[in-house]
PDB file of C-alpha atoms in Angstrom:
ATOM      1  CA  MET A  83      90.112  86.962 119.293  1.00  0.00           C
ATOM      2  CA  LEU A  84      89.878  83.867 117.230  1.00  0.00           C
ATOM      3  CA  LEU A  85      86.583  85.063 115.716  1.00  0.00           C
ATOM      4  CA  GLN A  86      88.251  88.351 114.830  1.00  0.00           C
ATOM      5  CA  GLU A  87      91.242  86.528 113.172  1.00  0.00           C
ATOM      6  CA  GLY A  88      88.784  84.341 111.151  1.00  0.00           C
ATOM      7  CA  PHE A  89      86.878  87.415 110.009  1.00  0.00           C
ATOM      8  CA  ASP A  90      90.044  89.282 109.042  1.00  0.00           C
ATOM      9  CA  ARG A  91      91.333  86.283 106.981  1.00  0.00           C
ATOM     10  CA  THR A  92      87.985  86.228 105.065  1.00  0.00           C
ATOM     11  CA  VAL A  93      87.930  90.016 104.459  1.00  0.00           C
ATOM     12  CA  SER A  94      91.530  89.892 103.496  1.00  0.00           C
ATOM     13  CA  THR A  95      90.808  87.508 100.594  1.00  0.00           C
ATOM     14  CA  PHE A  96      88.657  90.323  98.942  1.00  0.00           C
ATOM     15  CA  THR A  97      90.205  93.685 100.249  1.00  0.00           C
ATOM     16  CA  HIS A  98      93.319  94.971 101.936  1.00  0.00           C
ATOM     17  CA  PHE A  99      91.580  96.678 104.841  1.00  0.00           C
ATOM     18  CA  PRO A 100      92.792  94.373 107.598  1.00  0.00           C
ATOM     19  CA  GLU A 101      96.418  94.904 106.513  1.00  0.00           C
ATOM     20  CA  TYR A 102      95.918  98.728 106.158  1.00  0.00           C
ATOM     21  CA  ARG A 103      94.496  98.731 109.710  1.00  0.00           C
ATOM     22  CA  ASP A 104      97.390  96.806 111.059  1.00  0.00           C
ATOM     23  CA  LEU A 105     100.092  98.915 109.406  1.00  0.00           C
ATOM     24  CA  SER A 106      98.419 102.092 110.484  1.00  0.00           C
ATOM     25  CA  GLN A 107      99.123 101.136 114.145  1.00  0.00           C
ATOM     26  CA  LEU A 108     102.856 101.003 113.523  1.00  0.00           C
ATOM     27  CA  LYS A 109     104.653 103.753 115.482  1.00  0.00           C
ATOM     28  CA  VAL A 110     108.286 104.434 116.202  1.00  0.00           C
ATOM     29  CA  GLY A 111     108.744 103.980 119.923  1.00  0.00           C
ATOM     30  CA  SER A 112     106.362 101.073 120.247  1.00  0.00           C
ATOM     31  CA  THR A 113     107.372  98.063 122.185  1.00  0.00           C
ATOM     32  CA  THR A 114     108.148  94.633 120.580  1.00  0.00           C
ATOM     33  CA  GLU A 115     105.287  93.235 122.627  1.00  0.00           C
ATOM     34  CA  PHE A 116     102.764  95.671 121.083  1.00  0.00           C
ATOM     35  CA  ALA A 117     104.154  94.965 117.468  1.00  0.00           C
ATOM     36  CA  ASN A 118     104.074  91.214 118.107  1.00  0.00           C
ATOM     37  CA  GLY A 119     100.441  91.446 119.294  1.00  0.00           C
ATOM     38  CA  ILE A 120      99.511  92.842 115.887  1.00  0.00           C
ATOM     39  CA  PHE A 121     101.793  91.005 113.507  1.00  0.00           C
ATOM     40  CA  GLY A 122     102.662  87.819 115.428  1.00  0.00           C
ATOM     41  CA  VAL A 123     106.173  86.425 115.883  1.00  0.00           C
ATOM     42  CA  PRO A 124     108.712  87.331 113.237  1.00  0.00           C
ATOM     43  CA  GLU A 125     109.810  84.554 110.873  1.00  0.00           C
ATOM     44  CA  VAL A 126     113.491  85.832 110.768  1.00  0.00           C
ATOM     45  CA  ARG A 127     115.647  87.922 112.914  1.00  0.00           C
ATOM     46  CA  ARG A 128     119.213  89.105 112.357  1.00  0.00           C
ATOM     47  CA  SER A 129     121.695  91.470 114.113  1.00  0.00           C
ATOM     48  CA  LEU A 130     122.522  94.857 112.504  1.00  0.00           C
ATOM     49  CA  SER A 131     124.938  97.578 113.531  1.00  0.00           C
ATOM     50  CA  ASP A 132     124.618  99.623 116.731  1.00  0.00           C
ATOM     51  CA  GLY A 133     122.969  96.954 118.767  1.00  0.00           C
ATOM     52  CA  VAL A 134     119.971  96.823 116.444  1.00  0.00           C
ATOM     53  CA  THR A 135     118.062  93.646 115.543  1.00  0.00           C
ATOM     54  CA  ALA A 136     115.947  93.414 112.307  1.00  0.00           C
ATOM     55  CA  SER A 137     112.791  91.268 112.626  1.00  0.00           C
ATOM     56  CA  TYR A 138     111.162  90.188 109.382  1.00  0.00           C
ATOM     57  CA  TYR A 139     107.443  89.487 108.914  1.00  0.00           C
ATOM     58  CA  PHE A 140     106.629  87.768 105.577  1.00  0.00           C
ATOM     59  CA  THR A 141     103.029  87.962 104.266  1.00  0.00           C
ATOM     60  CA  PRO A 142     101.610  87.534 100.705  1.00  0.00           C
ATOM     61  CA  LYS A 143     100.942  91.162 100.400  1.00  0.00           C
ATOM     62  CA  TYR A 144     103.948  92.847 102.021  1.00  0.00           C
ATOM     63  CA  LEU A 145     107.219  92.397 103.796  1.00  0.00           C
ATOM     64  CA  LEU A 146     107.377  94.253 107.209  1.00  0.00           C
ATOM     65  CA  THR A 147     110.734  94.824 108.827  1.00  0.00           C
ATOM     66  CA  LEU A 148     110.971  96.171 112.375  1.00  0.00           C
ATOM     67  CA  MET A 149     114.384  97.382 113.605  1.00  0.00           C
ATOM     68  CA  VAL A 150     114.530  96.925 117.313  1.00  0.00           C
ATOM     69  CA  SER A 151     116.836  97.853 120.297  1.00  0.00           C
ATOM     70  CA  GLN A 152     116.227  97.151 123.947  1.00  0.00           C
ATOM     71  CA  GLY A 153     112.606  95.997 123.310  1.00  0.00           C
ATOM     72  CA  GLU A 154     111.684  99.198 121.307  1.00  0.00           C
ATOM     73  CA  VAL A 155     110.974  99.670 117.713  1.00  0.00           C
ATOM     74  CA  HIS A 156     113.421 102.345 116.330  1.00  0.00           C
ATOM     75  CA  ALA A 157     112.352 102.015 112.740  1.00  0.00           C
ATOM     76  CA  TYR A 158     110.114 100.047 110.479  1.00  0.00           C
ATOM     77  CA  THR A 159     109.899  99.472 106.736  1.00  0.00           C
ATOM     78  CA  VAL A 160     107.158  98.110 104.419  1.00  0.00           C
ATOM     79  CA  LEU A 161     107.757  96.611 100.972  1.00  0.00           C
ATOM     80  CA  SER A 162     104.660  95.931  98.862  1.00  0.00           C
ATOM     81  CA  ARG A 163     104.452  92.488  97.225  1.00  0.00           C
ATOM     82  CA  ASN A 164     101.046  92.988  95.539  1.00  0.00           C
ATOM     83  CA  ASP A 165     100.320  95.417  92.725  1.00  0.00           C
ATOM     84  CA  SER A 166      97.064  96.366  94.273  1.00  0.00           C
ATOM     85  CA  PHE A 167      98.321  96.925  97.732  1.00  0.00           C
ATOM     86  CA  HIS A 168      98.450 100.661  98.469  1.00  0.00           C
ATOM     87  CA  PRO A 169      98.781 101.572 102.129  1.00  0.00           C
ATOM     88  CA  GLN A 170      99.080 105.348 102.897  1.00  0.00           C
ATOM     89  CA  VAL A 171     102.642 106.578 103.232  1.00  0.00           C
ATOM     90  CA  PHE A 172     102.129 110.273 103.965  1.00  0.00           C
ATOM     91  CA  GLU A 173      99.471 112.784 104.487  1.00  0.00           C
ATOM     92  CA  ASP A 174     100.124 116.512 103.679  1.00  0.00           C
ATOM     93  CA  ALA A 175      97.616 119.429 103.694  1.00  0.00           C
ATOM     94  CA  GLY A 176      94.829 116.879 103.261  1.00  0.00           C
ATOM     95  CA  ALA A 177      96.366 115.099 100.372  1.00  0.00           C
ATOM     96  CA  GLU A 178      97.207 111.485 100.814  1.00  0.00           C
ATOM     97  CA  TYR A 179     100.177 109.686  99.241  1.00  0.00           C
ATOM     98  CA  SER A 180     100.099 105.823  99.043  1.00  0.00           C
ATOM     99  CA  LEU A 181     102.530 103.129  98.203  1.00  0.00           C
ATOM    100  CA  GLY A 182     102.418 101.973  94.506  1.00  0.00           C
ATOM    101  CA  GLU A 183     100.524 105.170  93.403  1.00  0.00           C
ATOM    102  CA  VAL A 184     103.059 108.021  93.478  1.00  0.00           C
ATOM    103  CA  THR A 185     106.558 108.619  92.136  1.00  0.00           C
ATOM    104  CA  LEU A 186     109.420 109.785  94.395  1.00  0.00           C
ATOM    105  CA  ASP A 187     109.234 113.264  92.798  1.00  0.00           C
ATOM    106  CA  GLU A 188     105.480 113.620  93.685  1.00  0.00           C
ATOM    107  CA  LEU A 189     106.039 113.093  97.416  1.00  0.00           C
ATOM    108  CA  PRO A 190     106.025 116.050  99.755  1.00  0.00           C
ATOM    109  CA  GLY A 191     109.288 116.909 101.403  1.00  0.00           C
ATOM    110  CA  ILE A 192     112.980 117.285 100.446  1.00  0.00           C
ATOM    111  CA  SER A 193     115.096 114.308  99.243  1.00  0.00           C
ATOM    112  CA  ARG A 194     118.270 114.123 101.338  1.00  0.00           C
ATOM    113  CA  GLU A 195     120.840 111.311 101.323  1.00  0.00           C
ATOM    114  CA  PHE A 196     120.199 108.262  99.352  1.00  0.00           C
ATOM    115  CA  VAL A 197     121.530 104.745  98.556  1.00  0.00           C
ATOM    116  CA  VAL A 198     121.533 103.033  95.243  1.00  0.00           C
ATOM    117  CA  ASP A 199     122.525  99.600  94.126  1.00  0.00           C
ATOM    118  CA  GLN A 200     122.565  97.662  90.849  1.00  0.00           C
ATOM    119  CA  THR A 201     124.556  94.572  91.254  1.00  0.00           C
ATOM    120  CA  LYS A 202     123.929  90.821  90.885  1.00  0.00           C
ATOM    121  CA  THR A 203     122.679  90.524  94.523  1.00  0.00           C
ATOM    122  CA  GLN A 204     120.659  93.787  94.799  1.00  0.00           C
ATOM    123  CA  GLN A 205     118.841  96.343  92.678  1.00  0.00           C
ATOM    124  CA  LEU A 206     117.409  99.139  94.849  1.00  0.00           C
ATOM    125  CA  TYR A 207     117.016 102.893  95.450  1.00  0.00           C
ATOM    126  CA  ILE A 208     116.203 104.325  98.888  1.00  0.00           C
ATOM    127  CA  GLU A 209     116.238 107.844 100.084  1.00  0.00           C
ATOM    128  CA  LYS A 210     115.713 109.690 103.417  1.00  0.00           C
ATOM    129  CA  LEU A 211     112.880 112.262 102.929  1.00  0.00           C
ATOM    130  CA  ASP A 212     112.575 115.338 105.026  1.00  0.00           C
ATOM    131  CA  THR A 213     108.925 116.027 105.475  1.00  0.00           C
ATOM    132  CA  GLY A 214     109.221 119.150 107.662  1.00  0.00           C
ATOM    133  CA  LEU A 215     108.250 119.300 111.310  1.00  0.00           C
ATOM    134  CA  ASP A 216     107.370 115.567 111.293  1.00  0.00           C
ATOM    135  CA  SER A 217     110.988 114.808 110.519  1.00  0.00           C
ATOM    136  CA  LEU A 218     112.169 116.415 113.747  1.00  0.00           C
ATOM    137  CA  LEU A 219     110.738 113.214 115.426  1.00  0.00           C
ATOM    138  CA  SER A 220     111.519 110.529 112.894  1.00  0.00           C
ATOM    139  CA  ASN A 221     112.969 110.071 109.419  1.00  0.00           C
ATOM    140  CA  GLY A 222     111.003 109.071 106.350  1.00  0.00           C
ATOM    141  CA  TYR A 223     112.435 106.373 104.110  1.00  0.00           C
ATOM    142  CA  VAL A 224     111.065 105.748 100.660  1.00  0.00           C
ATOM    143  CA  GLY A 225     112.191 103.932  97.421  1.00  0.00           C
ATOM    144  CA  TRP A 226     112.043 100.914  95.345  1.00  0.00           C
ATOM    145  CA  LEU A 227     113.316  97.359  95.683  1.00  0.00           C
ATOM    146  CA  SER A 228     113.512  95.013  92.708  1.00  0.00           C
ATOM    147  CA  TYR A 229     111.727  92.104  94.486  1.00  0.00           C
ATOM    148  CA  GLY A 230     108.733  94.259  95.535  1.00  0.00           C
ATOM    149  CA  ALA A 231     105.640  95.078  93.484  1.00  0.00           C
ATOM    150  CA  GLY A 232     105.715  97.387  90.404  1.00  0.00           C
ATOM    151  CA  SER A 233     107.850  97.784  87.368  1.00  0.00           C
ATOM    152  CA  GLY A 234     110.530  99.988  88.936  1.00  0.00           C
ATOM    153  CA  PRO A 235     112.700 102.809  87.506  1.00  0.00           C
ATOM    154  CA  GLU A 236     112.171 103.571  83.793  1.00  0.00           C
ATOM    155  CA  GLY A 237     114.787 102.497  81.343  1.00  0.00           C
ATOM    156  CA  GLN A 238     118.409 102.584  82.438  1.00  0.00           C
ATOM    157  CA  THR A 239     117.952 105.261  85.177  1.00  0.00           C
ATOM    158  CA  LEU A 240     118.916 102.931  87.988  1.00  0.00           C
ATOM    159  CA  GLY A 241     122.144 101.966  86.223  1.00  0.00           C
ATOM    160  CA  SER A 242     122.905 105.499  85.228  1.00  0.00           C
ATOM    161  CA  LEU A 243     122.583 106.743  88.736  1.00  0.00           C
ATOM    162  CA  TYR A 244     124.521 103.787  90.127  1.00  0.00           C
ATOM    163  CA  ASP A 245     127.369 104.515  87.726  1.00  0.00           C
ATOM    164  CA  ALA A 246     127.332 108.246  88.533  1.00  0.00           C
ATOM    165  CA  ARG A 247     127.582 107.450  92.210  1.00  0.00           C
ATOM    166  CA  MET A 248     130.437 105.027  91.648  1.00  0.00           C
ATOM    167  CA  THR A 249     132.408 107.426  89.446  1.00  0.00           C
ATOM    168  CA  GLY A 250     131.747 110.506  91.691  1.00  0.00           C
ATOM    169  CA  LYS A 251     130.620 112.751  88.847  1.00  0.00           C
ATOM    170  CA  ASP A 252     128.416 115.291  90.781  1.00  0.00           C
ATOM    171  CA  ALA A 253     126.711 116.848  87.749  1.00  0.00           C
ATOM    172  CA  ARG A 254     125.806 113.550  86.337  1.00  0.00           C
ATOM    173  CA  LEU A 255     124.713 112.354  89.679  1.00  0.00           C
ATOM    174  CA  ARG A 256     122.299 115.194  90.140  1.00  0.00           C
ATOM    175  CA  GLU A 257     120.852 114.749  86.779  1.00  0.00           C
ATOM    176  CA  SER A 258     120.470 110.858  87.023  1.00  0.00           C
ATOM    177  CA  LYS A 259     118.823 111.256  90.453  1.00  0.00           C
ATOM    178  CA  SER A 260     116.230 113.777  89.223  1.00  0.00           C
ATOM    179  CA  VAL A 261     115.340 111.503  86.229  1.00  0.00           C
ATOM    180  CA  LEU A 262     114.980 108.453  88.335  1.00  0.00           C
ATOM    181  CA  ARG A 263     112.831 110.281  91.019  1.00  0.00           C
ATOM    182  CA  LYS A 264     110.427 111.478  88.264  1.00  0.00           C
ATOM    183  CA  GLY A 265     110.076 108.004  86.788  1.00  0.00           C
ATOM    184  CA  THR A 266     109.992 105.673  89.801  1.00  0.00           C
ATOM    185  CA  ILE A 267     106.817 104.666  91.637  1.00  0.00           C
ATOM    186  CA  ILE A 268     107.642 103.734  95.207  1.00  0.00           C
ATOM    187  CA  ASN A 269     107.009 100.239  96.543  1.00  0.00           C
ATOM    188  CA  PHE A 270     108.904 100.701  99.813  1.00  0.00           C
ATOM    189  CA  TYR A 271     108.491 103.213 102.729  1.00  0.00           C
ATOM    190  CA  GLY A 272     109.240 103.464 106.345  1.00  0.00           C
ATOM    191  CA  ARG A 273     109.733 105.664 109.438  1.00  0.00           C
ATOM    192  CA  GLY A 274     112.393 105.720 112.156  1.00  0.00           C
ATOM    193  CA  ASP A 275     115.128 107.471 114.066  1.00  0.00           C
ATOM    194  CA  LEU A 276     117.922 105.256 112.582  1.00  0.00           C
ATOM    195  CA  SER A 277     120.449 106.281 109.957  1.00  0.00           C
ATOM    196  CA  LEU A 278     119.922 105.374 106.344  1.00  0.00           C
ATOM    197  CA  ALA A 279     123.000 103.191 106.714  1.00  0.00           C
ATOM    198  CA  VAL A 280     121.221 100.942 109.135  1.00  0.00           C
ATOM    199  CA  ILE A 281     118.156 100.856 107.017  1.00  0.00           C
ATOM    200  CA  ARG A 282     120.287  99.862 103.980  1.00  0.00           C
ATOM    201  CA  GLU A 283     121.946  97.099 106.139  1.00  0.00           C
ATOM    202  CA  SER A 284     118.486  95.764 106.948  1.00  0.00           C
ATOM    203  CA  ILE A 285     117.481  95.138 103.239  1.00  0.00           C
ATOM    204  CA  LEU A 286     117.648  91.554 102.183  1.00  0.00           C
ATOM    205  CA  THR A 287     119.400  90.477  99.060  1.00  0.00           C
ATOM    206  CA  SER A 288     117.213  89.076  96.228  1.00  0.00           C
ATOM    207  CA  ALA A 289     118.547  85.541  96.963  1.00  0.00           C
ATOM    208  CA  GLU A 290     117.801  85.879 100.817  1.00  0.00           C
ATOM    209  CA  PHE A 291     114.281  87.204 100.059  1.00  0.00           C
ATOM    210  CA  ASP A 292     113.642  84.322  97.706  1.00  0.00           C
ATOM    211  CA  ASN A 293     114.826  81.757 100.160  1.00  0.00           C
ATOM    212  CA  TYR A 294     112.863  83.082 103.054  1.00  0.00           C
ATOM    213  CA  VAL A 295     109.681  83.476 100.901  1.00  0.00           C
ATOM    214  CA  THR A 296     110.000  79.807  99.836  1.00  0.00           C
ATOM    215  CA  THR A 297     110.546  78.779 103.428  1.00  0.00           C
ATOM    216  CA  TYR A 298     107.856  80.790 105.071  1.00  0.00           C
TER     217      TYR A 298
END
């Protein structure tokens, strides 16, 4: 075990293969014991709605969040922190879609509900993606967070969508969302059987993220 960990640390200096391998083992329904066996003990935990606990694992390349209830993983999300870190998000008809390499509009599936924020504490866009039969078992979550890797939405698209959502203008909302999806490369993805509201609740503010990164 120690020999493998040493080898992984060496390989991780030059490639992302150990991290890709670890993340590929994530499954909704896994036990917390199984997850901790791969990723170790989380640095931070906090309570969310519906009896769910969010566990945060900080690494130089990504932030992993597991949402756990009664010892079982009900959802997980991954935020890239490295511009060259591209784990696979989805696979469809032989085509692979990876973090940091595709826009929201290029992903297979249908965009359902979404959350958007552009305030002093958070800048983000996250949507629930319906990917067909796979979505009967779990939801797909994709989007962009300001403290992750990448440049984010083009121009003022995030602000335009946020303003449209706040004012409730449907036509402008649809147009702003379409423009944002075409110009935003994802740095955040996840799977789970939880509502988008709970996923949103698990997202750290920029200040919280900076504080935890400095601490851990």
